[in-house]
Amino acid sequence: MPTTKTLRAGSAHKRAAILTAARELFLTDGFDRTSVDAIAAQAGVSKRTVYDYFGDKQTLLRAVLDAVGQSLVATIRRTLDDTLTDVTEAGELETALVAFAMRIATDMLDSAEYATLQRLAQTESDHLPHRDDQLITYAPDEALGERLAALARAGLLDAPDPRLAADHFIALTFGVALNRLGSANAAEDDRVRPLVIEGVRAFLRAYRREA
Amino acid sequence: MPTTKTLRAGSAHKRAAILTAARELFLTDGFDRTSVDAIAAQAGVSKRTVYDYFGDKQTLLRAVLDAVGQSLVATIRRTLDDTLTDVTEAGELETALVAFAMRIATDMLDSAEYATLQRLAQTESDHLPHRDDQLITYAPDEALGERLAALARAGLLDAPDPRLAADHFIALTFGVALNRLGSANAAEDDRVRPLVIEGVRAFLRAYRREA
DNA sequence: ACCACACTACACCGTGCAGTGTAGTTCGCT
DNA sequence: AGCGAACTACACTGCACGGTGTAGTGTGGT
C-alpha cells in the first residue's frame, strides 16, 4: 500500500474532491452557470488538473452522475436489507415501511439530488451518451418491487404487480414529500415525517391483504 | 376594433409569438443554452423587439412562467368542472377520475412543462422575485382537494384530509406516469392510460368509503 | 404631405467562460 | 544528485452571448 498510497490516494482524494465540488456547484447553480474555474477553486485544485482528470465539462458531469447513481443504488439496497428483511407479521409492516422511507429520505437527499442532476444532464447538456442510465434510474423501483413481492408471498400484501406497487409506494411517500417541500430540505424538515406516515398508511390501505 | 386591431393585435400577436418561442426553447434547451437571438429567430421577430417588449432575459422567463401557470390553473379548473361535477354514484367514480386524469395528462403536457420551467427558474436564474408562485404551484392540488372534499361529503370517499388525498391522487397518477416515462411524451403514449387507470384504482382502494 | 410609431437589420461592446500550452515547483524513487 | 510524474500558476485564444445604439423602412392617422 505505501507504494500506491500517497500517489493513488492523493489522486483518488483529488478526484473525489473534484467530483464533490462539481456535484455541489452543479446542484446549486446549474450546469451552465458553474464555471470549471469555480469547481477547481472549490476542490482546492488547479483548473488544469480538472482537465487532466476529466477531459471536459460534459465528461465531468457524466462522472458526477455515475458516482451519485452508484451511491444511490447502494444506499437503497442497504436500507432495504436493514429495514424490510425480517418483517413477518402484519403489525410490523407499517413501522417497517415508515422506517425504510424515512431512512431513504434522510440518509439521502441523494435521491432528490440524483433526479435534479438527471434533469440537468438531460436538458442542459443535451445528449450525452445515454448508456445504462435507465438501469440506474429504475434500480430503486425494481429493488423495492422485489421486496414487496416477497412481502406479498408472505401473505402480508396483496400486490399482483409488485413493480407497480413499488412505484405507487415511492409516489405516495417521496413523490408527495418532494412535491410539497422543495427538494432542498429532505433531511431536517419536521414536515417530512407526517407526510411519509400518511403516505405509508394510504399505501397499506390500497395494498394490504384483505383478511 | 379596426383602430386597435392591426396595432394591438399585431402587438399581442408578436408578444404571444415571443412567449411561445421562448417557452419551447427554454424547455428543450434550458434557460442558459437558449440565446435571445434564437428566441427572436423562432418568433420571427428582431432581437431588438424582444428587448423592447420584455426588458431582459430574466423578465422574459418570468413572463413565460406566468403565462404557463395561468393557463395551467385555468385548464385544471375547467377540466375539474367538466369531469367531476355531477358524480353522485359510486359506480361512476372510477370512470370519472380516470377521465379527469387522462384529460389533464393529454390536454396538458403543460403540467410537466410548468414543473420543468419552475425548476429552471429556481435553479438556473437563481432568485427572480418570487411573488405568488406558490399560489399558482399549489392551486391544482387545492382545486382538486375541494372537489374531493365534495365527493367525501356526498359519501363517496373517505377523505378526512382532502388536500392530502389530492396530493396522493396526483402522485399515483401523474407522478407515476412522469416518473416512468420521460416528461416528453404525456399525450400520445399508449402506456399512459393503463398507468393512470391503475393509479386511480389504487387511490380508490385507499380512499373509497367503506360500506 | 407629414408625423409618430412599431419594427427590422446590423454593427458593436464587454464579458465570461471552455479549453490549451507551458514554465516552474514539489516530491517520491532510484 | 538526478529523473519523472503530479500538480500549480498563469497567460492566452476563441467564441458565444447579453445587451445597446442607430439608421432605415413601412404604415396608419391627421
Short mmCIF file of C-alpha atoms (C1' of nucleotides) in Angstrom, two decimals:
data_model
loop_
_atom_site.label_atom_id
_atom_site.label_comp_id
_atom_site.label_asym_id
_atom_site.label_seq_id
_atom_site.Cartn_x
_atom_site.Cartn_y
_atom_site.Cartn_z
CA MET A 1 0.00 0.00 0.00
CA PRO A 2 2.79 2.51 0.69
CA THR A 3 3.82 2.46 -2.96
CA THR A 4 0.46 3.46 -4.28
CA LYS A 5 -0.79 5.13 -1.16
CA THR A 6 0.49 8.66 -1.43
CA LEU A 7 0.23 8.72 -5.18
CA ARG A 8 -3.03 6.93 -5.79
CA ALA A 9 -4.52 8.04 -2.54
CA GLY A 10 -3.61 11.59 -3.41
CA SER A 11 -5.05 11.02 -6.84
CA ALA A 12 -8.18 9.38 -5.54
CA HIS A 13 -8.56 12.12 -3.00
CA LYS A 14 -8.31 14.87 -5.57
CA ARG A 15 -10.61 13.02 -7.89
CA ALA A 16 -13.19 12.75 -5.15
CA ALA A 17 -12.72 16.39 -4.21
CA ILE A 18 -13.35 17.45 -7.78
CA LEU A 19 -16.41 15.24 -8.07
CA THR A 20 -17.83 16.55 -4.82
CA ALA A 21 -17.21 20.17 -5.70
CA ALA A 22 -18.71 19.69 -9.13
CA ARG A 23 -21.79 17.96 -7.71
CA GLU A 24 -22.42 20.69 -5.19
CA LEU A 25 -21.96 23.50 -7.64
CA PHE A 26 -23.98 21.82 -10.37
CA LEU A 27 -26.82 21.33 -7.92
CA THR A 28 -26.88 24.83 -6.53
CA ASP A 29 -26.01 26.86 -9.61
CA GLY A 30 -26.88 24.60 -12.51
CA PHE A 31 -24.54 23.14 -15.07
CA ASP A 32 -24.07 26.12 -17.34
CA ARG A 33 -23.72 28.67 -14.61
CA THR A 34 -20.97 26.66 -12.97
CA SER A 35 -17.55 27.51 -14.32
CA VAL A 36 -14.76 24.99 -14.30
CA ASP A 37 -12.68 27.63 -12.55
CA ALA A 38 -15.18 27.65 -9.71
CA ILE A 39 -15.11 23.86 -9.48
CA ALA A 40 -11.34 23.83 -9.38
CA ALA A 41 -11.28 26.53 -6.73
CA GLN A 42 -13.80 24.77 -4.52
CA ALA A 43 -11.97 21.49 -4.92
CA GLY A 44 -8.68 23.17 -3.99
CA VAL A 45 -7.12 22.15 -7.25
CA SER A 46 -5.86 23.89 -10.33
CA LYS A 47 -8.15 24.13 -13.31
CA ARG A 48 -5.58 22.27 -15.36
CA THR A 49 -5.87 19.29 -13.06
CA VAL A 50 -9.59 19.14 -13.58
CA TYR A 51 -8.99 18.94 -17.29
CA ASP A 52 -6.29 16.34 -16.80
CA TYR A 53 -8.59 14.10 -14.79
CA PHE A 54 -11.76 14.50 -16.80
CA GLY A 55 -11.41 15.58 -20.38
CA ASP A 56 -14.05 18.26 -20.47
CA LYS A 57 -17.03 19.63 -18.61
CA GLN A 58 -19.55 17.19 -20.09
CA THR A 59 -17.46 14.20 -19.08
CA LEU A 60 -17.18 15.63 -15.60
CA LEU A 61 -20.97 15.88 -15.41
CA ARG A 62 -21.25 12.30 -16.61
CA ALA A 63 -18.81 11.21 -13.91
CA VAL A 64 -20.73 13.08 -11.21
CA LEU A 65 -23.92 11.43 -12.41
CA ASP A 66 -22.38 7.98 -12.34
CA ALA A 67 -20.96 8.47 -8.88
CA VAL A 68 -24.20 9.73 -7.40
CA GLY A 69 -26.20 6.99 -9.12
CA GLN A 70 -23.80 4.38 -7.83
CA SER A 71 -24.07 5.55 -4.24
CA LEU A 72 -27.81 5.91 -4.62
CA VAL A 73 -28.44 2.33 -5.61
CA ALA A 74 -26.02 1.10 -2.95
CA THR A 75 -27.81 3.02 -0.23
CA ILE A 76 -31.20 1.84 -1.41
CA ARG A 77 -30.14 -1.80 -1.33
CA ARG A 78 -28.55 -1.47 2.08
CA THR A 79 -31.51 0.32 3.57
CA LEU A 80 -33.85 -2.24 2.08
CA ASP A 81 -31.88 -5.02 3.75
CA ASP A 82 -31.76 -3.19 7.06
CA THR A 83 -35.43 -2.37 7.36
CA LEU A 84 -37.55 -4.80 5.36
CA THR A 85 -35.95 -8.22 5.62
CA ASP A 86 -37.33 -9.82 8.74
CA VAL A 87 -40.83 -8.48 8.58
CA THR A 88 -43.19 -11.39 9.08
CA GLU A 89 -46.13 -10.00 11.00
CA ALA A 90 -48.72 -7.59 9.73
CA GLY A 91 -48.28 -5.42 12.78
CA GLU A 92 -44.67 -4.65 11.96
CA LEU A 93 -45.41 -3.66 8.40
CA GLU A 94 -46.35 -0.02 8.79
CA THR A 95 -43.48 0.68 11.15
CA ALA A 96 -41.00 -1.02 8.87
CA LEU A 97 -42.20 0.80 5.78
CA VAL A 98 -42.08 4.14 7.54
CA ALA A 99 -38.58 3.37 8.77
CA PHE A 100 -37.50 2.50 5.27
CA ALA A 101 -38.95 5.62 3.72
CA MET A 102 -37.59 7.91 6.40
CA ARG A 103 -34.11 6.49 6.18
CA ILE A 104 -34.08 6.97 2.45
CA ALA A 105 -35.42 10.46 2.83
CA THR A 106 -32.86 11.49 5.43
CA ASP A 107 -29.80 9.40 4.63
CA MET A 108 -30.26 10.52 1.14
CA LEU A 109 -31.19 13.81 -0.11
CA ASP A 110 -29.25 11.95 -2.80
CA SER A 111 -32.47 10.82 -4.37
CA ALA A 112 -33.53 14.38 -4.91
CA GLU A 113 -30.02 15.22 -5.96
CA TYR A 114 -29.99 12.48 -8.47
CA ALA A 115 -33.30 13.44 -10.00
CA THR A 116 -32.15 17.03 -10.33
CA LEU A 117 -28.86 16.02 -11.84
CA GLN A 118 -30.64 13.76 -14.31
CA ARG A 119 -32.71 16.70 -15.38
CA LEU A 120 -29.60 18.79 -15.74
CA ALA A 121 -27.94 16.12 -17.79
CA GLN A 122 -30.95 15.64 -19.98
CA THR A 123 -31.86 19.29 -20.51
CA GLU A 124 -28.72 21.24 -20.06
CA SER A 125 -26.05 19.37 -21.80
CA ASP A 126 -28.43 17.96 -24.35
CA HIS A 127 -27.42 14.48 -25.37
CA LEU A 128 -24.52 12.91 -23.66
CA PRO A 129 -24.08 9.20 -24.36
CA HIS A 130 -27.15 7.70 -22.73
CA ARG A 131 -25.62 4.41 -21.72
CA ASP A 132 -27.27 2.40 -18.95
CA ASP A 133 -28.92 5.33 -17.22
CA GLN A 134 -32.24 3.57 -17.18
CA LEU A 135 -30.73 0.73 -15.22
CA ILE A 136 -29.60 3.07 -12.52
CA THR A 137 -32.75 5.15 -12.68
CA TYR A 138 -35.09 2.22 -12.33
CA ALA A 139 -32.97 0.16 -10.00
CA PRO A 140 -34.56 1.54 -6.83
CA ASP A 141 -38.06 0.77 -8.06
CA GLU A 142 -37.10 -2.73 -9.02
CA ALA A 143 -35.27 -3.47 -5.81
CA LEU A 144 -38.24 -2.28 -3.79
CA GLY A 145 -40.51 -4.24 -6.12
CA GLU A 146 -38.71 -7.48 -5.33
CA ARG A 147 -39.06 -6.81 -1.63
CA LEU A 148 -42.75 -6.07 -1.94
CA ALA A 149 -43.16 -9.27 -3.93
CA ALA A 150 -41.59 -11.15 -1.04
CA LEU A 151 -43.99 -9.50 1.37
CA ALA A 152 -46.86 -10.48 -0.90
CA ARG A 153 -45.66 -14.09 -0.93
CA ALA A 154 -45.54 -13.93 2.85
CA GLY A 155 -49.22 -13.03 2.81
CA LEU A 156 -48.80 -9.51 4.12
CA LEU A 157 -49.60 -7.63 0.94
CA ASP A 158 -51.92 -8.03 -1.99
CA ALA A 159 -49.73 -6.89 -4.85
CA PRO A 160 -50.25 -8.71 -8.14
CA ASP A 161 -47.88 -6.26 -9.87
CA PRO A 162 -45.15 -5.62 -7.31
CA ARG A 163 -43.24 -3.28 -9.57
CA LEU A 164 -46.28 -1.07 -9.93
CA ALA A 165 -46.86 -1.27 -6.19
CA ALA A 166 -43.30 -0.09 -5.70
CA ASP A 167 -43.93 2.89 -7.96
CA HIS A 168 -47.07 3.67 -6.00
CA PHE A 169 -45.20 3.45 -2.73
CA ILE A 170 -42.48 5.76 -3.93
CA ALA A 171 -45.00 8.21 -5.35
CA LEU A 172 -47.02 8.28 -2.13
CA THR A 173 -44.01 8.90 0.06
CA PHE A 174 -41.10 10.61 -1.70
CA GLY A 175 -43.19 11.92 -4.54
CA VAL A 176 -45.56 13.76 -2.26
CA ALA A 177 -42.78 14.98 0.00
CA LEU A 178 -40.74 16.31 -2.89
CA ASN A 179 -43.78 17.91 -4.41
CA ARG A 180 -44.84 19.75 -1.30
CA LEU A 181 -41.47 20.78 0.02
CA GLY A 182 -38.75 21.87 -2.32
CA SER A 183 -36.05 19.28 -2.93
CA ALA A 184 -33.66 21.38 -0.87
CA ASN A 185 -34.91 20.22 2.51
CA ALA A 186 -35.43 16.47 2.72
CA ALA A 187 -33.43 15.76 5.84
CA GLU A 188 -34.14 18.09 8.69
CA ASP A 189 -37.66 19.13 7.92
CA ASP A 190 -40.26 18.28 10.54
CA ARG A 191 -42.97 18.16 7.94
CA VAL A 192 -41.47 15.17 6.17
CA ARG A 193 -42.30 12.51 8.73
CA PRO A 194 -46.06 13.07 8.92
CA LEU A 195 -46.24 13.15 5.15
CA VAL A 196 -44.37 9.89 4.89
CA ILE A 197 -46.51 8.26 7.56
CA GLU A 198 -49.70 9.25 5.82
CA GLY A 199 -48.26 8.05 2.54
CA VAL A 200 -47.46 4.67 4.02
CA ARG A 201 -50.95 4.40 5.52
CA ALA A 202 -52.57 5.18 2.19
CA PHE A 203 -50.32 2.63 0.57
CA LEU A 204 -51.32 0.00 3.09
CA ARG A 205 -54.99 0.78 2.66
CA ALA A 206 -54.53 0.12 -1.03
CA TYR A 207 -52.24 -2.89 -0.82
CA ARG A 208 -52.71 -4.63 2.50
CA ARG A 209 -54.02 -8.15 2.13
CA GLU A 210 -57.69 -8.34 3.00
CA ALA A 211 -58.48 -10.69 5.82
CA MET B 1 -61.88 47.35 -33.26
CA PRO B 2 -60.23 48.50 -36.50
CA THR B 3 -58.33 51.20 -34.66
CA THR B 4 -56.62 48.93 -32.23
CA LYS B 5 -56.87 45.81 -34.30
CA THR B 6 -53.84 45.97 -36.54
CA LEU B 7 -51.74 47.72 -33.96
CA ARG B 8 -52.66 45.99 -30.75
CA ALA B 9 -53.43 42.74 -32.45
CA GLY B 10 -50.07 42.88 -34.12
CA SER B 11 -48.51 43.67 -30.81
CA ALA B 12 -50.38 40.96 -28.96
CA HIS B 13 -49.56 38.53 -31.69
CA LYS B 14 -45.85 39.25 -31.56
CA ARG B 15 -45.89 39.15 -27.81
CA ALA B 16 -47.51 35.74 -27.90
CA ALA B 17 -45.09 34.54 -30.56
CA ILE B 18 -42.14 35.57 -28.44
CA LEU B 19 -43.59 33.92 -25.35
CA THR B 20 -44.28 30.71 -27.23
CA ALA B 21 -40.87 30.60 -28.83
CA ALA B 22 -39.21 31.31 -25.52
CA ARG B 23 -41.21 28.62 -23.74
CA GLU B 24 -40.38 25.98 -26.33
CA LEU B 25 -36.71 26.80 -26.42
CA PHE B 26 -36.37 27.10 -22.66
CA LEU B 27 -37.99 23.70 -22.29
CA THR B 28 -35.93 21.88 -24.88
CA ASP B 29 -32.56 23.58 -24.42
CA GLY B 30 -32.69 25.06 -20.95
CA PHE B 31 -32.57 28.70 -19.99
CA ASP B 32 -28.87 29.38 -20.30
CA ARG B 33 -28.38 27.47 -23.51
CA THR B 34 -31.16 29.40 -25.18
CA SER B 35 -29.90 32.60 -26.76
CA VAL B 36 -32.15 35.59 -27.17
CA ASP B 37 -31.14 35.57 -30.82
CA ALA B 38 -32.58 32.07 -31.16
CA ILE B 39 -35.82 33.13 -29.49
CA ALA B 40 -36.16 36.12 -31.77
CA ALA B 41 -35.46 33.97 -34.81
CA GLN B 42 -38.01 31.33 -33.86
CA ALA B 43 -40.58 34.01 -33.07
CA GLY B 44 -39.96 35.65 -36.44
CA VAL B 45 -39.04 38.90 -34.77
CA SER B 46 -35.94 41.01 -34.42
CA LYS B 47 -33.87 40.64 -31.32
CA ARG B 48 -34.39 44.31 -30.62
CA THR B 49 -38.13 43.77 -30.43
CA VAL B 50 -37.69 41.09 -27.82
CA TYR B 51 -35.77 43.55 -25.72
CA ASP B 52 -38.37 46.24 -26.35
CA TYR B 53 -41.21 44.00 -25.17
CA PHE B 54 -39.50 42.40 -22.22
CA GLY B 55 -36.61 44.23 -20.68
CA ASP B 56 -34.18 41.36 -20.36
CA LYS B 57 -33.91 37.60 -20.45
CA GLN B 58 -34.90 37.06 -16.84
CA THR B 59 -38.06 39.10 -17.21
CA LEU B 60 -38.90 37.10 -20.30
CA LEU B 61 -38.56 33.90 -18.30
CA ARG B 62 -40.77 35.33 -15.60
CA ALA B 63 -43.38 36.22 -18.23
CA VAL B 64 -43.26 32.73 -19.72
CA LEU B 65 -43.68 31.26 -16.27
CA ASP B 66 -46.66 33.46 -15.51
CA ALA B 67 -48.34 32.67 -18.81
CA VAL B 68 -47.92 28.92 -18.45
CA GLY B 69 -49.05 28.99 -14.83
CA GLN B 70 -52.09 30.98 -15.77
CA SER B 71 -53.17 28.58 -18.48
CA LEU B 72 -52.38 25.63 -16.26
CA VAL B 73 -54.69 26.67 -13.47
CA ALA B 74 -57.41 27.60 -15.97
CA THR B 75 -57.25 24.20 -17.63
CA ILE B 76 -57.29 22.39 -14.32
CA ARG B 77 -60.37 24.23 -13.16
CA ARG B 78 -62.20 23.70 -16.44
CA THR B 79 -61.35 20.01 -16.56
CA LEU B 80 -62.42 19.60 -12.98
CA ASP B 81 -65.79 21.14 -13.79
CA ASP B 82 -66.21 19.04 -16.90
CA THR B 83 -65.46 15.67 -15.40
CA LEU B 84 -66.11 15.68 -11.67
CA THR B 85 -69.17 17.82 -11.01
CA ASP B 86 -72.19 15.59 -11.40
CA VAL B 87 -70.75 12.43 -9.97
CA THR B 88 -73.23 11.10 -7.47
CA GLU B 89 -72.98 7.33 -7.69
CA ALA B 90 -70.09 5.18 -6.59
CA GLY B 91 -70.12 3.36 -9.90
CA GLU B 92 -69.30 6.48 -11.86
CA LEU B 93 -66.38 7.42 -9.65
CA GLU B 94 -63.59 5.38 -11.19
CA THR B 95 -64.58 6.32 -14.72
CA ALA B 96 -64.83 9.99 -13.83
CA LEU B 97 -61.47 10.07 -12.08
CA VAL B 98 -59.78 8.30 -14.97
CA ALA B 99 -61.37 10.74 -17.39
CA PHE B 100 -60.15 13.66 -15.33
CA ALA B 101 -56.61 12.35 -15.07
CA MET B 102 -56.40 11.45 -18.72
CA ARG B 103 -57.66 14.80 -19.87
CA ILE B 104 -55.12 16.57 -17.73
CA ALA B 105 -52.40 14.27 -18.96
CA THR B 106 -53.22 14.78 -22.62
CA ASP B 107 -54.65 18.28 -22.80
CA MET B 108 -51.72 19.37 -20.81
CA LEU B 109 -48.23 18.32 -21.02
CA ASP B 110 -48.37 21.81 -19.51
CA SER B 111 -48.20 20.36 -16.07
CA ALA B 112 -44.88 18.75 -16.85
CA GLU B 113 -43.86 21.88 -18.69
CA TYR B 114 -44.66 24.01 -15.74
CA ALA B 115 -42.77 21.88 -13.28
CA THR B 116 -39.73 21.91 -15.52
CA LEU B 117 -39.92 25.65 -16.02
CA GLN B 118 -40.21 26.15 -12.28
CA ARG B 119 -37.06 24.16 -11.83
CA LEU B 120 -35.36 26.23 -14.49
CA ALA B 121 -36.46 29.41 -12.83
CA GLN B 122 -35.34 28.25 -9.44
CA THR B 123 -32.01 26.73 -10.38
CA GLU B 124 -30.89 28.47 -13.50
CA SER B 125 -31.64 32.08 -13.00
CA ASP B 126 -31.17 31.88 -9.27
CA HIS B 127 -33.51 34.24 -7.49
CA LEU B 128 -36.01 36.15 -9.52
CA PRO B 129 -38.69 37.94 -7.49
CA HIS B 130 -40.61 35.05 -6.00
CA ARG B 131 -44.02 36.68 -5.92
CA ASP B 132 -47.10 34.48 -5.73
CA ASP B 133 -45.55 31.42 -7.34
CA GLN B 134 -46.72 29.18 -4.56
CA LEU B 135 -50.29 30.16 -5.25
CA ILE B 136 -50.01 29.03 -8.81
CA THR B 137 -47.96 25.98 -7.92
CA TYR B 138 -50.34 24.69 -5.33
CA ALA B 139 -53.54 25.79 -7.00
CA PRO B 140 -54.12 22.48 -8.79
CA ASP B 141 -53.79 20.49 -5.60
CA GLU B 142 -56.15 22.76 -3.78
CA ALA B 143 -58.74 22.82 -6.51
CA LEU B 144 -58.72 19.04 -6.68
CA GLY B 145 -58.79 18.93 -2.90
CA GLU B 146 -62.02 20.91 -2.79
CA ARG B 147 -63.59 18.59 -5.30
CA LEU B 148 -62.54 15.53 -3.35
CA ALA B 149 -63.95 17.11 -0.21
CA ALA B 150 -67.28 17.46 -2.02
CA LEU B 151 -67.15 13.82 -3.01
CA ALA B 152 -66.42 12.93 0.59
CA ARG B 153 -69.41 14.94 1.75
CA ALA B 154 -71.50 13.07 -0.80
CA GLY B 155 -70.46 9.87 0.91
CA LEU B 156 -68.40 8.53 -1.98
CA LEU B 157 -64.98 8.94 -0.43
CA ASP B 158 -63.44 8.66 2.99
CA ALA B 159 -61.00 11.55 2.97
CA PRO B 160 -60.55 13.34 6.29
CA ASP B 161 -57.73 15.42 4.79
CA PRO B 162 -58.89 16.19 1.25
CA ARG B 163 -55.82 18.19 0.41
CA LEU B 164 -53.61 15.25 1.28
CA ALA B 165 -55.88 12.96 -0.69
CA ALA B 166 -55.45 15.27 -3.67
CA ASP B 167 -51.70 15.03 -3.35
CA HIS B 168 -51.96 11.27 -3.19
CA PHE B 169 -54.18 11.18 -6.24
CA ILE B 170 -51.80 13.35 -8.22
CA ALA B 171 -48.82 11.31 -7.10
CA LEU B 172 -50.48 7.99 -8.02
CA THR B 173 -51.45 9.17 -11.49
CA PHE B 174 -49.25 11.92 -12.88
CA GLY B 175 -46.39 11.29 -10.52
CA VAL B 176 -46.04 7.67 -11.55
CA ALA B 177 -46.57 8.43 -15.23
CA LEU B 178 -43.96 11.18 -15.21
CA ASN B 179 -41.55 9.01 -13.31
CA ARG B 180 -41.78 6.03 -15.61
CA LEU B 181 -41.97 7.81 -18.92
CA GLY B 182 -39.94 10.92 -19.53
CA SER B 183 -41.90 14.15 -19.37
CA ALA B 184 -41.56 14.47 -23.14
CA ASN B 185 -44.37 12.06 -24.00
CA ALA B 186 -47.50 12.60 -21.95
CA ALA B 187 -50.02 12.84 -24.73
CA GLU B 188 -49.70 10.13 -27.33
CA ASP B 189 -48.14 7.37 -25.34
CA ASP B 190 -50.16 4.16 -25.09
CA ARG B 191 -48.55 3.34 -21.79
CA VAL B 192 -50.07 6.31 -20.01
CA ARG B 193 -53.66 5.11 -19.84
CA PRO B 194 -53.03 1.79 -18.06
CA LEU B 195 -50.78 3.54 -15.59
CA VAL B 196 -53.42 6.13 -14.86
CA ILE B 197 -56.14 3.51 -14.50
CA GLU B 198 -54.10 1.52 -12.04
CA GLY B 199 -53.26 4.70 -10.16
CA VAL B 200 -56.94 5.57 -9.86
CA ARG B 201 -57.76 2.06 -8.66
CA ALA B 202 -55.07 2.20 -6.01
CA PHE B 203 -56.39 5.59 -4.96
CA LEU B 204 -59.91 4.26 -4.66
CA ARG B 205 -58.76 1.26 -2.68
CA ALA B 206 -57.19 3.70 -0.24
CA TYR B 207 -59.92 6.33 -0.17
CA ARG B 208 -63.23 4.76 -1.15
CA ARG B 209 -65.78 4.93 1.60
CA GLU B 210 -66.18 1.57 3.27
CA ALA B 211 -69.69 0.19 3.16
"C1'" DA C 1 -47.58 65.75 -47.14
"C1'" DC C 2 -46.14 64.78 -42.74
"C1'" DC C 3 -45.68 62.81 -38.14
"C1'" DA C 4 -45.43 59.14 -34.75
"C1'" DC C 5 -44.64 54.71 -34.01
"C1'" DA C 6 -43.57 49.85 -34.38
"C1'" DC C 7 -40.34 47.23 -36.16
"C1'" DT C 8 -36.06 45.40 -38.57
"C1'" DA C 9 -31.28 44.86 -39.72
"C1'" DC C 10 -26.96 45.32 -38.25
"C1'" DA C 11 -22.97 46.67 -36.15
"C1'" DC C 12 -20.98 46.90 -31.94
"C1'" DC C 13 -19.14 46.43 -26.90
"C1'" DG C 14 -17.96 43.95 -22.86
"C1'" DT C 15 -17.57 39.90 -20.58
"C1'" DG C 16 -17.38 35.38 -19.01
"C1'" DC C 17 -16.00 31.04 -19.98
"C1'" DA C 18 -14.22 26.41 -22.14
"C1'" DG C 19 -10.19 24.72 -23.24
"C1'" DT C 20 -4.90 24.79 -24.13
"C1'" DG C 21 0.03 25.47 -23.76
"C1'" DT C 22 3.78 25.96 -20.84
"C1'" DA C 23 7.16 27.07 -17.44
"C1'" DG C 24 8.09 26.15 -12.86
"C1'" DT C 25 7.60 23.65 -8.25
"C1'" DT C 26 7.30 19.73 -5.25
"C1'" DC C 27 8.30 15.14 -4.17
"C1'" DG C 28 8.98 10.27 -4.23
"C1'" DC C 29 12.07 6.97 -6.22
"C1'" DT C 30 16.50 5.03 -7.65
"C1'" DA D 1 22.09 14.01 -7.28
"C1'" DG D 2 19.02 13.43 -10.65
"C1'" DC D 3 14.72 11.68 -13.05
"C1'" DG D 4 9.94 11.65 -13.84
"C1'" DA D 5 5.37 12.40 -12.58
"C1'" DA D 6 1.79 15.01 -10.47
"C1'" DC D 7 0.42 19.42 -9.91
"C1'" DT D 8 0.10 24.60 -9.93
"C1'" DA D 9 0.02 29.28 -11.69
"C1'" DC D 10 -0.79 31.86 -15.35
"C1'" DA D 11 -1.26 33.68 -19.66
"C1'" DC D 12 -3.74 33.30 -23.70
"C1'" DT D 13 -7.19 32.13 -27.67
"C1'" DG D 14 -11.56 31.83 -29.50
"C1'" DC D 15 -16.15 32.21 -29.17
"C1'" DA D 16 -20.82 32.83 -27.80
"C1'" DC D 17 -23.91 35.63 -25.82
"C1'" DG D 18 -26.43 39.62 -23.29
"C1'" DG D 19 -27.46 43.96 -24.15
"C1'" DT D 20 -27.41 48.62 -26.68
"C1'" DG D 21 -27.43 52.20 -30.16
"C1'" DT D 22 -28.90 53.56 -34.50
"C1'" DA D 23 -30.13 54.19 -39.22
"C1'" DG D 24 -33.64 52.93 -42.13
"C1'" DT D 25 -38.43 51.08 -43.59
"C1'" DG D 26 -43.38 50.55 -43.61
"C1'" DT D 27 -47.86 52.14 -42.05
"C1'" DG D 28 -51.90 54.34 -40.00
"C1'" DG D 29 -53.71 58.78 -38.54
"C1'" DT D 30 -54.26 63.81 -39.34
#
